[in-house]
Every structure is written in structure tokens, then in C-alpha cells.
Coordinates of C-alpha atoms and ligand atoms in Angstrom, one line a residue:
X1 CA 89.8 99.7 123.8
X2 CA 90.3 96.5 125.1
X3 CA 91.8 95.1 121.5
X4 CA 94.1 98.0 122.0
X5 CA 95.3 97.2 124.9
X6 CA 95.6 93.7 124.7
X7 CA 98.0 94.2 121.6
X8 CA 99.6 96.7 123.4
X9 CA 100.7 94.2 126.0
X10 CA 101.7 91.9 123.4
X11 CA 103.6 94.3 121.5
X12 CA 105.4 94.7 124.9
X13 CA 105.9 91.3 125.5
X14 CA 107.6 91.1 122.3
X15 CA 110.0 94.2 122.5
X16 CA 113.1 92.8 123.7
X17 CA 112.5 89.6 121.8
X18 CA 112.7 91.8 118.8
X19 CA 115.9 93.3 120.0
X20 CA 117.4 90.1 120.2
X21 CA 116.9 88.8 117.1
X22 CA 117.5 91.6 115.0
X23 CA 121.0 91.6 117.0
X24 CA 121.2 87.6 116.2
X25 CA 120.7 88.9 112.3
X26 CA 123.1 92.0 112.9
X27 CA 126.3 89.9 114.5
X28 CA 126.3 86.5 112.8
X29 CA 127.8 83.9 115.4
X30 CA 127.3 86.3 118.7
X31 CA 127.2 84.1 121.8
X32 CA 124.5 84.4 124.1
X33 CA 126.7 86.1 126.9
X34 CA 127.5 89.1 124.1
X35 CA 124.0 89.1 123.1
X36 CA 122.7 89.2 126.7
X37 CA 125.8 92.1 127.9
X38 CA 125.0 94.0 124.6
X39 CA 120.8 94.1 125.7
X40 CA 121.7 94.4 129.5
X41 CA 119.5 91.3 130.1
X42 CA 119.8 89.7 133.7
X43 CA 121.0 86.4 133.3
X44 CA 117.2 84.8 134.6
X45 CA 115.3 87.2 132.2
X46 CA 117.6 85.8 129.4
X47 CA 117.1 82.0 130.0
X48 CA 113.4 83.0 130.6
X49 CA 113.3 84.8 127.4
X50 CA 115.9 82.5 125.1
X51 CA 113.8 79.4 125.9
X52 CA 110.4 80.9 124.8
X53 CA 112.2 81.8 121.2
X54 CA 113.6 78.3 120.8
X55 CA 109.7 77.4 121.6
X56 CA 108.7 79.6 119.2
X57 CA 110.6 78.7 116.6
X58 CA 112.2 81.8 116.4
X59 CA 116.0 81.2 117.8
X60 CA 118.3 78.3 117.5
X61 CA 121.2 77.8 120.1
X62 CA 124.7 75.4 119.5
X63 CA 127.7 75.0 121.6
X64 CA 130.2 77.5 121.4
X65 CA 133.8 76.5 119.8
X66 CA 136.1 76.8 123.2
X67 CA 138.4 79.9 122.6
X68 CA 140.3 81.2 125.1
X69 CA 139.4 81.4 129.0
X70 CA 135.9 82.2 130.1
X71 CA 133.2 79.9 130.7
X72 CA 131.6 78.3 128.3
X73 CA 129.0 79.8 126.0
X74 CA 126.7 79.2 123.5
X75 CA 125.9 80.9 120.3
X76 CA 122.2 82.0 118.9
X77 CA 121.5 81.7 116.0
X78 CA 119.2 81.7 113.4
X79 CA 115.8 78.8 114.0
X80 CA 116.0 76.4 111.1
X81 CA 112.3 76.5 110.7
X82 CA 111.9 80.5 111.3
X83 CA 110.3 82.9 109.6
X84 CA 111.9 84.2 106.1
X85 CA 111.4 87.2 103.9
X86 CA 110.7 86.8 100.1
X87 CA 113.3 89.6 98.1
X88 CA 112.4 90.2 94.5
X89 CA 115.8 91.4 92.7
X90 CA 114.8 93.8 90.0
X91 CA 117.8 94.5 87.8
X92 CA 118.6 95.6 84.1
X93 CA 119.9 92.2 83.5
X94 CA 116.9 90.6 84.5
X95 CA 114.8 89.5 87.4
X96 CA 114.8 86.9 90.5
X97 CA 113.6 86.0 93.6
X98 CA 115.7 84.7 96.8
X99 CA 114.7 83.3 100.2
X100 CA 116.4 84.3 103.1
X101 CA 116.3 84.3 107.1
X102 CA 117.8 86.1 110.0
X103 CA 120.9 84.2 108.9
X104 CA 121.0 86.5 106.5
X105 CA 121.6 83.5 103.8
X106 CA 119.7 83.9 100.5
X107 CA 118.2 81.2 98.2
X108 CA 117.1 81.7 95.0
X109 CA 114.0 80.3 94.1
X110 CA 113.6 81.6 90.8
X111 CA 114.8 84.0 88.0
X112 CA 114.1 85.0 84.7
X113 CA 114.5 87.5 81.8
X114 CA 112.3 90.6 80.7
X115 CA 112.8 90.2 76.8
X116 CA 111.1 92.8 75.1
X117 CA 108.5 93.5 77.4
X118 CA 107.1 96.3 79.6
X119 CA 106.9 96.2 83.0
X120 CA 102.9 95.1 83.0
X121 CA 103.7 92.1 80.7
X122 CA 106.9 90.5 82.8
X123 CA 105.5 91.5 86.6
X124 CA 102.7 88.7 86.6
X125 CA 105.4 86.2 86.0
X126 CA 107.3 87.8 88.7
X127 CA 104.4 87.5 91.3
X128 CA 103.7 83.9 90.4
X129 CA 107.4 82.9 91.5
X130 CA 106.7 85.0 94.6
X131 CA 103.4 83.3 95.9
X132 CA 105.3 79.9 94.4
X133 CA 108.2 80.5 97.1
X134 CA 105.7 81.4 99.6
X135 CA 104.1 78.3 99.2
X136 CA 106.6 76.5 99.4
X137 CA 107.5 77.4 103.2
X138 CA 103.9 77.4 104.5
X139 CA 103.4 79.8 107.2
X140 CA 107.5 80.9 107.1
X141 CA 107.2 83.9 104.8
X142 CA 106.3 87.4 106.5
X143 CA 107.7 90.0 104.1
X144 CA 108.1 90.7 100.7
X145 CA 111.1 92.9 99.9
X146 CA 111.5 94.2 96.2
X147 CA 115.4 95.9 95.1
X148 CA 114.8 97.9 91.8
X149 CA 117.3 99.2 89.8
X150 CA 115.6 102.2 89.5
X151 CA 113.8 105.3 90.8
X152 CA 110.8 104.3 93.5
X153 CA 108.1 105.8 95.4
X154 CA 106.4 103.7 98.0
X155 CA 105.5 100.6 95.9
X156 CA 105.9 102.6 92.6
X157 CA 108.3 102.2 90.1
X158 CA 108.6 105.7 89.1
X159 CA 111.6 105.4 86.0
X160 CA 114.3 102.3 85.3
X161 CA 116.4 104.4 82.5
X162 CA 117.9 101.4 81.4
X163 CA 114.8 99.7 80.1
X164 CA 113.4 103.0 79.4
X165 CA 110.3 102.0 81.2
X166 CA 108.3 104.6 83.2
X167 CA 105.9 104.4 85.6
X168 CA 104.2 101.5 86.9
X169 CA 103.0 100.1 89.8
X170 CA 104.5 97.0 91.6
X171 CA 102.1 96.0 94.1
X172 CA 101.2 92.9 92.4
X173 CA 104.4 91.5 93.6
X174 CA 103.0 91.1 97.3
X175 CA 99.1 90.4 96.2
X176 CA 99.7 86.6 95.8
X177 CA 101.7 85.9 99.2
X178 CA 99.4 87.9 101.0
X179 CA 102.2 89.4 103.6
X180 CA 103.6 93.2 103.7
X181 CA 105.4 94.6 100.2
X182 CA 108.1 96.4 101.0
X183 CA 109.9 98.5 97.7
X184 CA 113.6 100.0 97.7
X185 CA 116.0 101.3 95.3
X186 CA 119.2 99.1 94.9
X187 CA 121.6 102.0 95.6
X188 CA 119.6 102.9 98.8
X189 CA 119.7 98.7 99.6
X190 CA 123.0 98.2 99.2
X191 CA 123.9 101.5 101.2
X192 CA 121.8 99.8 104.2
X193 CA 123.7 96.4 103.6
X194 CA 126.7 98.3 104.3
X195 CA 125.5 100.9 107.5
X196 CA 124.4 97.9 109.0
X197 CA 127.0 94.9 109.0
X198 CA 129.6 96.5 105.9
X199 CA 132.0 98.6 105.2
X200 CA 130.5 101.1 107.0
X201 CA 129.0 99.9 110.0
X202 CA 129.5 101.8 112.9
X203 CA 129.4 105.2 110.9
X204 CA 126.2 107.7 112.5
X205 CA 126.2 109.3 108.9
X206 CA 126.9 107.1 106.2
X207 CA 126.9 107.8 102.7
X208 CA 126.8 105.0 99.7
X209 CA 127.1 105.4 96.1
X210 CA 127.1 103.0 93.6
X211 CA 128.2 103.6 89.9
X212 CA 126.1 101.2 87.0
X213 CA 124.6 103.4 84.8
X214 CA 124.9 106.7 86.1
X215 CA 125.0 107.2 89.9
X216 CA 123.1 107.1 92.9
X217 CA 122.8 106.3 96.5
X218 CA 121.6 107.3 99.7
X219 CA 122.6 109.0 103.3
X220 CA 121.9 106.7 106.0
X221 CA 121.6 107.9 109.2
X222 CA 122.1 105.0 112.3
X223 CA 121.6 102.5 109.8
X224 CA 118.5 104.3 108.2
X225 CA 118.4 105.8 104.8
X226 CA 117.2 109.8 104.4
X227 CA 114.7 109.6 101.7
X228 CA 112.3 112.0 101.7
X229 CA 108.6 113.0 101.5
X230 CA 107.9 110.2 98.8
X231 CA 110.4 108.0 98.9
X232 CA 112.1 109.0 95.6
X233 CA 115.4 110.9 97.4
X234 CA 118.8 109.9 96.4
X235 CA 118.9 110.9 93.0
X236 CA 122.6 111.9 93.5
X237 CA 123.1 111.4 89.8
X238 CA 120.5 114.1 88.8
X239 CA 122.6 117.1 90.6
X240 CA 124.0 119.3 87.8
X241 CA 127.5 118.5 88.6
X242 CA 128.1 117.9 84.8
X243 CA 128.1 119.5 81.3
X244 CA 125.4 121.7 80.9
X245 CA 125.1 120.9 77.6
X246 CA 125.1 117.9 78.2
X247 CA 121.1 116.4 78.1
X248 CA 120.2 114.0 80.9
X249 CA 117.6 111.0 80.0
X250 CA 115.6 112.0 83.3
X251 CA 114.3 115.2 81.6
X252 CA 117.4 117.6 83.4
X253 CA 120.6 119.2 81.4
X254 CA 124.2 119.0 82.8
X255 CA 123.7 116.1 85.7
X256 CA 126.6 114.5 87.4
X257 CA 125.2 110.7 85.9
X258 CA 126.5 111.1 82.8
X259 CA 129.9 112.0 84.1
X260 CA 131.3 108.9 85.9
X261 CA 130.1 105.7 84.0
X262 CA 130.5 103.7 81.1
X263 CA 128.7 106.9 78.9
X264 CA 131.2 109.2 80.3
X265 CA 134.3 107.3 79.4
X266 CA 132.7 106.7 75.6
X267 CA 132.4 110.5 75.0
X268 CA 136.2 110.8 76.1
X269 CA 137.4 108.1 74.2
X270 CA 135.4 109.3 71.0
X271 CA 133.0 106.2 70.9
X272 CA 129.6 106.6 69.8
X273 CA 127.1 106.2 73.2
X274 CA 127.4 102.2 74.4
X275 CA 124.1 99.6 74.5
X276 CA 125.5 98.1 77.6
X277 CA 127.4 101.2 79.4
X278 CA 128.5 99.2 82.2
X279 CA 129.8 96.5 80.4
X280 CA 131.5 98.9 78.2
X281 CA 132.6 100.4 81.4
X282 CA 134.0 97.6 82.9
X283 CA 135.8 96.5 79.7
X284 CA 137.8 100.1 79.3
X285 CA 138.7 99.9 83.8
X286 CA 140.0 96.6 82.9
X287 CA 142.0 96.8 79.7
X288 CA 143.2 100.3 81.7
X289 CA 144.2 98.2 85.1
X290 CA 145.7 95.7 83.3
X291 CA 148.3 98.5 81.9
X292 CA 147.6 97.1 77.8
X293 CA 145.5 100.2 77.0
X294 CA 146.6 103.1 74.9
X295 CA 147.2 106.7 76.6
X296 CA 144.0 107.9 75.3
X297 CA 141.6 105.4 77.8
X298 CA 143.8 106.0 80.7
X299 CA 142.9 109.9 80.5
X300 CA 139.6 108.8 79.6
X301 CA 139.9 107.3 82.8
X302 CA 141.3 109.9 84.7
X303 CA 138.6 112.5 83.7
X304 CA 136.2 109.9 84.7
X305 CA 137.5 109.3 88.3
X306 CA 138.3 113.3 88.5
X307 CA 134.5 113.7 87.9
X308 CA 133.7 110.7 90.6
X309 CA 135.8 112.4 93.2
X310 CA 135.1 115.9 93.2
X311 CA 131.2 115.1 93.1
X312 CA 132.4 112.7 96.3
X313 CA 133.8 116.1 98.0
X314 CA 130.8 117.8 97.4
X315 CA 128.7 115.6 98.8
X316 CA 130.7 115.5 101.7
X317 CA 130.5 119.0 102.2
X318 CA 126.3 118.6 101.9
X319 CA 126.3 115.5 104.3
X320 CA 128.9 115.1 106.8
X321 CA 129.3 111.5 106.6
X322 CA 131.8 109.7 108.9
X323 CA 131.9 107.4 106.1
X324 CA 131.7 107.2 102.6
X325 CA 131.7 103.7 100.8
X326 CA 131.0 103.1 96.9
X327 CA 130.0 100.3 94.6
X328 CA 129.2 98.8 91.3
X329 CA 131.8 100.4 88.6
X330 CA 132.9 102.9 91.3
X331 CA 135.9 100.6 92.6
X332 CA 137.2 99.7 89.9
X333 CA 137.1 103.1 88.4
X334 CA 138.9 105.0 90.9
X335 CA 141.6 101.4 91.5
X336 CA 141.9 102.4 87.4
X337 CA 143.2 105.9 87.9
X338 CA 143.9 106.4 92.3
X339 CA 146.1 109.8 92.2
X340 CA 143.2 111.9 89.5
X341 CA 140.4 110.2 92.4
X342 CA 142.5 111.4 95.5
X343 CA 143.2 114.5 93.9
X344 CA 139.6 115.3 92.6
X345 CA 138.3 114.5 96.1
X346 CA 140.8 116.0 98.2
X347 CA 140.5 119.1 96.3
X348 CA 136.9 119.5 96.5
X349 CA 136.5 119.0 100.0
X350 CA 136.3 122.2 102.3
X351 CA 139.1 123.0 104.0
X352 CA 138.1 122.0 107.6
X353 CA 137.2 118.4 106.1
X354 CA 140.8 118.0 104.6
X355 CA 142.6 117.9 108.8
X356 CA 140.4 114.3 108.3
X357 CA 138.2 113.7 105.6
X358 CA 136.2 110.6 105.6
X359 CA 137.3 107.5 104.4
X360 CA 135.8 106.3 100.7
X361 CA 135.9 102.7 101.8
X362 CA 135.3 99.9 98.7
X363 CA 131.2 98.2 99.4
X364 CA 131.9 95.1 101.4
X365 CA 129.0 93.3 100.3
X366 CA 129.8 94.1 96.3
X367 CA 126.7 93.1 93.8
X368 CA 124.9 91.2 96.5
X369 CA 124.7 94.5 98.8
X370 CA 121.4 95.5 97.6
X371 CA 119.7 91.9 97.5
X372 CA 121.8 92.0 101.5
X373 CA 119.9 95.1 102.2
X374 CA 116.3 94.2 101.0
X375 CA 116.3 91.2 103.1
X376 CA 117.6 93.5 106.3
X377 CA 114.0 95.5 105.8
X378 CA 112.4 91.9 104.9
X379 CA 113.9 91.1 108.5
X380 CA 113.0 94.9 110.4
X381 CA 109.7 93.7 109.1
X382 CA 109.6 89.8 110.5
X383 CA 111.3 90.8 113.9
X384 CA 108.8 93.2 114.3
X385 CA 107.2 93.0 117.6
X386 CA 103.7 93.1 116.1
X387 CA 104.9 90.3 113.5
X388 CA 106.6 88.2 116.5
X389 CA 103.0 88.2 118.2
X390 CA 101.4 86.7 115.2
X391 CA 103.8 84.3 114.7
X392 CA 104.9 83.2 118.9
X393 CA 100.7 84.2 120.1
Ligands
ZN1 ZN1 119.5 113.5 85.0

């Protein structure tokens, strides 16, 4: 009982330190008066409470540039010898690992390629550069935050269609740094990276898609992403909003994936099925942009972007979103062909939806939004007011 208490009182102690710094992460450059108005802190309370985070190594504080009228400021920042999240960057190109703080900076410490090999021969490797970053900021390090380009389930890699690999279990990331493991799917990331300080911050209901090969992404909700029971939700790409004779590589006939990438525009241009379907993607939106392609590709083009935005309406007839902001291929493919998007998406929307649909905003944060949003969990997770204890005492 007593144990509980006592960390019940420190958790409390902690509580509006944690607010603070995740809003020092949130607002880059936010001036202590903001940060203190924004937490309705009482101006002894905050020098009280500002002092024992510099103390702690936990907050750093610089002169304000003079703008404007007002009295002088100061601006919080993050403590140059804080603690830091390890992210682990799965992707079909190949892997790395990045450092990063509540300035939100990230520093690769690593990388490498998979070559041929399953997921049970490359992850070791993987996990060595992990504990070799944690080593090498003794003591900093409190998460580990992993961004698959795949399907997940708690620490599970569940299916990364691009590798064809299938289950396995990624836990051995964390095992050498001996901190929390924390596992996310890069459209789900980046749509977090976005809710939170992107293209679609401010939104209550948020929805982010990102096109690589195939499609998928997540509903956030205040900056939190729906995922359900298991963790696997967000398969927007498996939704038979495609050919139904059209077989799907996750097991499913007629899904919406194979409808609005590099595969789609392929089977329209009468190309066999590409190795590298975003590259192949990106090759046909830019020879299409650049106005030297042949008729053919742009209607390749415009079926493709038809596809993309009446799947769009449809999911803002499921969700609601007061936003909608898309990534990877998805730019560029709807920039390639804008009146078969607008159309395609205008006309799938329900009619009380078209007085003022939501915007479909370009990602802000572009590749880097899912790498962005693993370290904003690798941060939840440091700022904690449990992880602040251990760290201030
Ligand atoms: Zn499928």
C-alpha cells in the first residue's frame, strides 16, 4: 500500500511537468509566457516548476528574440542532455535507426540493408545497432519506437507484402536496451506526425492515407489513432473497393490496394505487374506531370486518381474527418490528374458532406512523417509522469 501510494504522489508531482514538456515537444520555439497561459500556471508555480526541469535535466531555457511589444520572454526548449527515444525505421528499402529528443530532431545512428533475408536473420543486426545507440547516451534513452512498413499487432509483425515476409515477432528490438518497445505501422505514424504538429493539426477527427504499395492509414482521433482490439486496424487498402476479380496478395478478392498505386497504373497501361511498384509509380506521375507522356498514361492516371478519390469519399462518409491529409504516391498522383481526383471525390461524397467537405490536405511531414510520428510515442512514453519520476527522483 505504502509503495502505491508513494508513486502515486510521485506520479502527481510529475503531472504538470509532463504537460509541459510534451507541449515544449508539440510547439517548437513556444515562450514560457505561451507555455505557462496555454497550462494556466500561476506565474510562482511556473518558476517553481521550470527551475526543477532545468535541475533535472529535462528543460532548457534561452532568451527570446525581441519582437514586437510585451515584456520580455524566454523560450523552453528542449535539455541538451535530456532523455531521447531510440526509433527503428522498418521500410521495404531497408532498415535504420535514428535518435531523437523532445526537439523532435532525429539522428541516425545506423542503417542497413535486408538482402535476401527473412526477418529472423536481419533483426539481430537490427537490435545490436539499437543497444549500440543506447550505449552510446548512457542513461538518456527511455523508449524504443519501431515504424514498420507493414501490418502489426502489439510487437508483432503480422505481414510486410513487399518482402513477402509473414509473421514474426519484433521484440528483440527492445531486449538489448532494456527500456519499453513500442511497435506502429508507418501509415498510422505518419498520420500521428500530422494530427499532432502537421497538416492536420487541430482537426478532432483526422484521417491519413498514404499510397506506397497499396494503401493504408488510420483515423486519429485528438491526436490518437483508432486501432482496434489488436492493434492491426487500418487496413484501408483491404476494403473491396476494387475489381472483384481482381486477387489481393493479403488472401481477399477485389480490395481498393490494388487500385491506386504503381500496380494499378501497370494494368491500365498494359505492363506486366512492376518489381518496384512505387518506383514504377513515381516514374509514370512524373513523365505524366511533366506533360511528355503519351495519352495512354495520362488516362492511366486519371483511372488511378478516380479510384483514389472516390475510395477518399467513402471514407469520409464512414469517418467524419474534419480533415483528410495523404502521403507517399498519393500527392503526386492526384497533382498528375486534379479534375478526375476532385471529381471522383466530390462525387462520392454524400450529399450533406458536399455544402463543405473536408479538405484532402498534401502530408506536411512527407517521408519523414512516420519516423516524426514514432518518435512522438517514443516521447508520450519519456514524458510520461511515471518515466519523469525515474529519471528527476
Ligand atoms: Zn487485400
Amino acid at each position: 500500500m505504502t509503495a502505491d501510494r508513494m508513486s502515486r504522489s510521485a506520479r502527481l508531482r510529475w503531472t504538470t511537468a509532463s504537460e509541459l514538456l510534451r507541449l515544449v515537444h508539440a510547439e517548437p520555439g513556444i515562450t514560457r509566457t505561451a507555455a505557462c497561459e496555454r497550462l494556466s500556471l500561476a506565474s510562482g508555480a511556473a518558476t517553481e516548476l521550470i527551475e526543477r526541469l532545468r535541475g533535472a535535466r529535462l528543460l532548457a531555457e534561452h532568451r527570446a528574440e525581441r519582437g514586437g511589444r510585451g515584456r520580455p520572454t524566454t523560450v523552453l526548449g528542449a535539455h541538451p542532455r535530456g532523455p531521447l527515444a531510440a526509433v527503428v525505421d522498418l521500410r521495404a528499402a531497408g532498415w535504420r535507426v535514428l535518435l531523437g529528443g523532445l526537439d523532435g530532431v532525429l539522428t541516425e545512428t545506423a542503417a542497413g540493408s535486408y538482402g535476401d533475408r527473412e526477418p529472423a536473420g536481419f533483426l539481430p543486426e537490427v537490435a545490436g545497432a539499437v543497444a549500440a545507440a543506447v550505449r552510446r547516451e548512457p542513461g538518456r534513452v527511455g523508449a524504443v519506437v519501431a515504424a514498420v512498413a507493414g501490418a502489426v499487432s502489439g510487437t508483432r509483425l503480422l505481414q510486410f507484402s513487399t518482402r513477402g515476409w509473414h509473421e514474426a515477432d519484433l521484440g528483440v528490438l527492445g531486449s538489448g536496451a532494456g527500456v519499453p518497445l513500442l511497435v506502429g505501422n508507418d501509415a498510422t505514424l505518419g498520420g500521428i506526425a500530422e494530427a499532432r504538429g502537421g497538416a492536420a493539426r487541430g482537426a478532432r477527427a483526422a484521417l491519413h492515407l498514404l499510397v506506397a504499395v497499396g494503401i493504408g492509414g488510420a483515423l486519429l482521433v485528438d491526436g490518437r489513432p483508432v486501432i482496434g482490439a489488436r492493434g492491426a486496424g487500418g487496413e484501408y487498402g483491404h476494403l473491396p473497393l476494387g475489381d472483384p476479380d481482381l486477387a489481393c496478395p493479403c488472401g481477399a478478392r477485389g480490395c481498393w490496394d490494388l487500385m491506386v498505386d504503381g500496380r494499378a497504373l501497370a494494368r491500365h497501361r498494359g505492363d506486366p505487374a512492376p518489381a518496384d511498384p512505387f518506383a514504377y509509380g513515381r516514374d509514370v506521375l512524373d513523365a505524366v506531370r511533366s506533360g511528355t507522356a503519351p495519352a495512354r498514361d495520362r488516362r492511366a492516371v486519371e483511372r488511378t486518381a478516380r479510384a483514389l478519390g472516390a475510395g477518399i469519399a467513402g471514407l469520409v462518409n464512414l469517418h467524419d474527418p474534419d480533415a483528410v491529409t495523404i502521403a507517399g504516391l498519393a500527392p503526386d498522383l492526384r497533382a498528375a490528374a486534379p479534375d478526375a481526383f476532385a471529381d471522383a471525390y466530390r462525387g462520392g461524397l454524400m450529399a450533406f458532406h458536399r455544402a463543405d467537405p473536408p479538405p484532402v490536405a498534401d502530408a506536411a511531414r512527407g517521408a519523414d512523417g512516420p519516423v516524426q510520428g514514432a518518435l512522438a510515442l517514443g516521447v508520450d512514453e519519456i514524458t510520461g509522469p511515471a518515466a519523469l519520476a525515474r529519471w528527476g527522483g
